[in-house]
CSV table of N, CA and C in Angstrom, one decimal:
chain,number,residue,atom,x,y,z
A,1,MET,N,10.1,-32.2,3.6
A,1,MET,CA,11.4,-32.0,4.0
A,1,MET,C,11.5,-32.3,5.5
A,2,LYS,N,12.5,-32.9,5.9
A,2,LYS,CA,12.7,-33.3,7.3
A,2,LYS,C,13.5,-32.2,8.0
A,3,THR,N,13.2,-32.1,9.3
A,3,THR,CA,14.0,-31.1,10.1
A,3,THR,C,14.0,-31.6,11.5
A,4,ALA,N,14.9,-31.2,12.3
A,4,ALA,CA,14.9,-31.5,13.8
A,4,ALA,C,15.0,-30.3,14.6
A,5,PHE,N,14.3,-30.2,15.7
A,5,PHE,CA,14.4,-29.1,16.6
A,5,PHE,C,14.1,-29.6,18.0
A,6,SER,N,14.4,-28.8,19.0
A,6,SER,CA,14.2,-29.1,20.4
A,6,SER,C,13.1,-28.2,20.9
A,7,LEU,N,12.3,-28.8,21.8
A,7,LEU,CA,11.2,-28.1,22.5
A,7,LEU,C,11.4,-28.3,24.0
A,8,PRO,N,10.9,-27.3,24.8
A,8,PRO,CA,10.9,-27.6,26.2
A,8,PRO,C,9.9,-28.7,26.5
A,9,GLU,N,10.2,-29.5,27.5
A,9,GLU,CA,9.4,-30.7,27.7
A,9,GLU,C,7.9,-30.4,28.0
A,10,PRO,N,7.6,-29.4,28.7
A,10,PRO,CA,6.1,-29.1,28.9
A,10,PRO,C,5.4,-28.8,27.6
A,11,LEU,N,6.1,-28.1,26.8
A,11,LEU,CA,5.5,-27.8,25.5
A,11,LEU,C,5.3,-29.0,24.6
A,12,PHE,N,6.3,-29.9,24.6
A,12,PHE,CA,6.2,-31.1,23.9
A,12,PHE,C,5.1,-32.0,24.4
A,13,ARG,N,5.0,-32.1,25.7
A,13,ARG,CA,3.9,-32.9,26.3
A,13,ARG,C,2.5,-32.4,25.9
A,14,ALA,N,2.4,-31.1,26.0
A,14,ALA,CA,1.1,-30.5,25.6
A,14,ALA,C,0.8,-30.7,24.1
A,15,ALA,N,1.8,-30.6,23.3
A,15,ALA,CA,1.6,-30.8,21.9
A,15,ALA,C,1.2,-32.3,21.6
A,16,GLU,N,1.9,-33.2,22.3
A,16,GLU,CA,1.6,-34.6,22.1
A,16,GLU,C,0.2,-34.9,22.5
A,17,ALA,N,-0.2,-34.4,23.6
A,17,ALA,CA,-1.6,-34.6,24.1
A,17,ALA,C,-2.6,-34.1,23.1
A,18,LYS,N,-2.4,-32.9,22.5
A,18,LYS,CA,-3.3,-32.4,21.5
A,18,LYS,C,-3.2,-33.2,20.3
A,19,ARG,N,-2.0,-33.6,19.9
A,19,ARG,CA,-1.9,-34.4,18.7
A,19,ARG,C,-2.7,-35.7,18.8
A,20,LYS,N,-2.6,-36.4,19.9
A,20,LYS,CA,-3.2,-37.7,20.1
A,20,LYS,C,-4.7,-37.5,20.1
A,21,ARG,N,-5.2,-36.4,20.8
A,21,ARG,CA,-6.7,-36.2,20.8
A,21,ARG,C,-7.2,-35.9,19.4
A,22,SER,N,-6.4,-35.2,18.6
A,22,SER,CA,-6.9,-34.8,17.3
A,22,SER,C,-6.7,-35.9,16.2
A,23,GLY,N,-5.8,-36.8,16.5
A,23,GLY,CA,-5.5,-37.9,15.5
A,23,GLY,C,-4.6,-37.5,14.4
A,24,LEU,N,-3.9,-36.3,14.6
A,24,LEU,CA,-3.0,-35.8,13.6
A,24,LEU,C,-1.6,-36.5,13.8
A,25,SER,N,-0.9,-36.6,12.7
A,25,SER,CA,0.5,-37.1,12.9
A,25,SER,C,1.3,-35.9,13.5
A,26,ARG,N,2.5,-36.3,14.0
A,26,ARG,CA,3.3,-35.2,14.6
A,26,ARG,C,3.7,-34.2,13.5
A,27,SER,N,4.0,-34.7,12.3
A,27,SER,CA,4.4,-33.8,11.3
A,27,SER,C,3.3,-32.8,10.9
A,28,ALA,N,2.0,-33.3,10.8
A,28,ALA,CA,0.9,-32.5,10.5
A,28,ALA,C,0.6,-31.5,11.6
A,29,LEU,N,0.7,-31.9,12.8
A,29,LEU,CA,0.5,-30.9,13.9
A,29,LEU,C,1.5,-29.8,13.8
A,30,TYR,N,2.8,-30.1,13.7
A,30,TYR,CA,3.8,-29.0,13.7
A,30,TYR,C,3.7,-28.2,12.4
A,31,ALA,N,3.3,-28.8,11.3
A,31,ALA,CA,3.1,-28.0,10.0
A,31,ALA,C,2.0,-27.0,10.2
A,32,ARG,N,0.9,-27.5,10.8
A,32,ARG,CA,-0.3,-26.6,11.0
A,32,ARG,C,0.1,-25.5,12.0
A,33,ALA,N,0.8,-25.8,13.0
A,33,ALA,CA,1.2,-24.8,14.0
A,33,ALA,C,2.1,-23.7,13.3
A,34,LEU,N,3.0,-24.2,12.5
A,34,LEU,CA,3.9,-23.2,11.8
A,34,LEU,C,3.1,-22.4,10.8
A,35,GLU,N,2.2,-23.0,10.1
A,35,GLU,CA,1.4,-22.2,9.1
A,35,GLU,C,0.6,-21.2,9.9
A,36,ALA,N,0.0,-21.5,11.0
A,36,ALA,CA,-0.8,-20.6,11.8
A,36,ALA,C,0.1,-19.4,12.3
A,37,TYR,N,1.3,-19.8,12.7
A,37,TYR,CA,2.2,-18.7,13.2
A,37,TYR,C,2.6,-17.8,12.1
A,38,LEU,N,2.9,-18.3,10.9
A,38,LEU,CA,3.3,-17.5,9.8
A,38,LEU,C,2.1,-16.6,9.3
A,39,ARG,N,0.9,-17.1,9.3
A,39,ARG,CA,-0.3,-16.3,8.9
A,39,ARG,C,-0.5,-15.2,9.9
A,40,ALA,N,-0.4,-15.5,11.2
A,40,ALA,CA,-0.6,-14.5,12.3
A,40,ALA,C,0.5,-13.4,12.1
A,41,ASP,N,1.7,-13.8,11.8
A,41,ASP,CA,2.8,-12.9,11.7
A,41,ASP,C,2.5,-12.0,10.5
A,42,GLN,N,2.0,-12.5,9.4
A,42,GLN,CA,1.6,-11.7,8.2
A,42,GLN,C,0.6,-10.7,8.6
A,43,VAL,N,-0.4,-11.1,9.3
A,43,VAL,CA,-1.5,-10.2,9.8
A,43,VAL,C,-0.9,-9.1,10.6
A,44,ARG,N,0.0,-9.4,11.6
A,44,ARG,CA,0.6,-8.4,12.4
A,44,ARG,C,1.4,-7.4,11.5
A,45,GLU,N,2.1,-7.9,10.5
A,45,GLU,CA,2.8,-7.0,9.6
A,45,GLU,C,1.9,-6.1,8.9
A,46,LEU,N,0.8,-6.6,8.3
A,46,LEU,CA,-0.2,-5.8,7.6
A,46,LEU,C,-0.8,-4.8,8.5
A,47,GLU,N,-1.2,-5.2,9.7
A,47,GLU,CA,-1.8,-4.2,10.7
A,47,GLU,C,-0.8,-3.1,11.0
A,48,ALA,N,0.5,-3.4,11.2
A,48,ALA,CA,1.5,-2.4,11.5
A,48,ALA,C,1.6,-1.4,10.3
A,49,ARG,N,1.6,-2.0,9.1
A,49,ARG,CA,1.7,-1.1,7.9
A,49,ARG,C,0.4,-0.2,7.8
A,50,TYR,N,-0.7,-0.8,8.1
A,50,TYR,CA,-2.0,0.0,8.0
A,50,TYR,C,-1.9,1.1,9.1
A,51,GLU,N,-1.5,0.8,10.3
A,51,GLU,CA,-1.4,1.8,11.4
A,51,GLU,C,-0.4,2.9,11.0
A,52,ALA,N,0.7,2.5,10.5
A,52,ALA,CA,1.7,3.5,10.1
A,52,ALA,C,1.2,4.4,9.0
A,53,GLY,N,0.5,3.9,8.0
A,53,GLY,CA,-0.1,4.7,7.0
A,53,GLY,C,-1.2,5.6,7.5
A,54,TYR,N,-2.0,5.1,8.5
A,54,TYR,CA,-3.0,6.0,9.1
A,54,TYR,C,-2.4,7.1,9.9
A,55,ARG,N,-1.3,6.8,10.6
A,55,ARG,CA,-0.6,7.9,11.3
A,55,ARG,C,-0.1,9.0,10.4
A,56,GLU,N,0.4,8.5,9.2
A,56,GLU,CA,0.9,9.5,8.3
A,56,GLU,C,-0.2,10.3,7.6
A,57,ALA,N,-1.4,9.7,7.4
A,57,ALA,CA,-2.5,10.4,6.8
A,57,ALA,C,-3.8,10.1,7.4
A,58,PRO,N,-4.1,10.6,8.6
A,58,PRO,CA,-5.3,10.2,9.3
A,58,PRO,C,-6.5,10.8,8.6
A,59,ASP,N,-7.7,10.2,8.9
A,59,ASP,CA,-8.9,10.8,8.3
A,59,ASP,C,-9.1,12.2,8.8
A,60,ASP,N,-9.6,13.0,7.9
A,60,ASP,CA,-10.0,14.4,8.3
A,60,ASP,C,-11.4,14.3,8.8
A,61,SER,N,-11.6,15.0,9.9
A,61,SER,CA,-13.0,15.0,10.6
A,61,SER,C,-14.1,15.5,9.6
A,62,GLY,N,-13.7,16.4,8.8
A,62,GLY,CA,-14.7,16.9,7.8
A,62,GLY,C,-15.1,15.8,6.8
A,63,GLU,N,-14.1,15.0,6.4
A,63,GLU,CA,-14.4,13.9,5.5
A,63,GLU,C,-15.3,12.9,6.2
A,64,ILE,N,-15.1,12.6,7.4
A,64,ILE,CA,-15.9,11.6,8.1
A,64,ILE,C,-17.3,12.1,8.3
A,65,GLU,N,-17.5,13.4,8.6
A,65,GLU,CA,-18.8,14.0,8.7
A,65,GLU,C,-19.6,14.0,7.4
A,66,ALA,N,-18.9,14.3,6.3
A,66,ALA,CA,-19.5,14.2,5.0
A,66,ALA,C,-20.0,12.8,4.7
A,67,LEU,N,-19.1,11.9,5.0
A,67,LEU,CA,-19.5,10.5,4.7
A,67,LEU,C,-20.7,10.0,5.5
A,68,LEU,N,-20.7,10.4,6.8
A,68,LEU,CA,-21.9,10.0,7.6
A,68,LEU,C,-23.2,10.7,7.1
A,69,LYS,N,-23.1,11.9,6.7
A,69,LYS,CA,-24.3,12.6,6.1
A,69,LYS,C,-24.7,11.9,4.8
A,70,ALA,N,-23.8,11.6,4.0
A,70,ALA,CA,-24.1,11.0,2.7
A,70,ALA,C,-24.8,9.6,2.8
A,71,THR,N,-24.3,8.9,3.8
A,71,THR,CA,-24.8,7.5,3.9
A,71,THR,C,-26.0,7.4,4.8
A,72,ALA,N,-26.2,8.3,5.7
A,72,ALA,CA,-27.3,8.3,6.7
A,72,ALA,C,-28.7,8.3,5.9
A,73,GLY,N,-28.8,9.2,4.9
A,73,GLY,CA,-30.0,9.3,4.2
A,73,GLY,C,-30.3,8.0,3.4
A,74,THR,N,-29.4,7.4,2.8
A,74,THR,CA,-29.6,6.2,2.0
A,74,THR,C,-30.1,5.0,2.8
A,75,LEU,N,-29.6,4.9,4.0
A,75,LEU,CA,-30.1,3.8,4.9
A,75,LEU,C,-31.6,3.9,5.3
A,76,GLY,N,-32.0,5.2,5.5
A,76,GLY,CA,-33.4,5.4,5.9
A,76,GLY,C,-34.4,5.1,4.8
A,77,GLU,N,-33.9,5.2,3.5
A,77,GLU,CA,-34.8,5.0,2.4
A,77,GLU,C,-35.1,3.5,2.1
A,78,LYS,N,-34.3,2.6,2.6
A,78,LYS,CA,-34.4,1.2,2.3
A,78,LYS,C,-35.4,0.6,3.3
A,79,GLU,N,-36.2,-0.4,2.8
A,79,GLU,CA,-37.1,-1.1,3.6
A,79,GLU,C,-36.3,-2.4,4.1
A,80,TRP,N,-36.2,-2.5,5.4
A,80,TRP,CA,-35.5,-3.6,6.0
A,80,TRP,C,-36.4,-4.6,6.5
């Protein structure tokens, strides 16, 4: 699909320089940039949901202590 958009000249020049060095077409460069932005935005959204969930139900210090005790013994039994 074709689209048109405007960029500030310094950003356009930087993108063109990168595009020429990489050998990508202009379309491929902008498609990759948009994909990276959308992935990063998705990660930010997931992190925000995780943090909100943790604030609603943080780990209990007793649970953490029990987990540490349970796992500490098993690591010592293994030969590394």
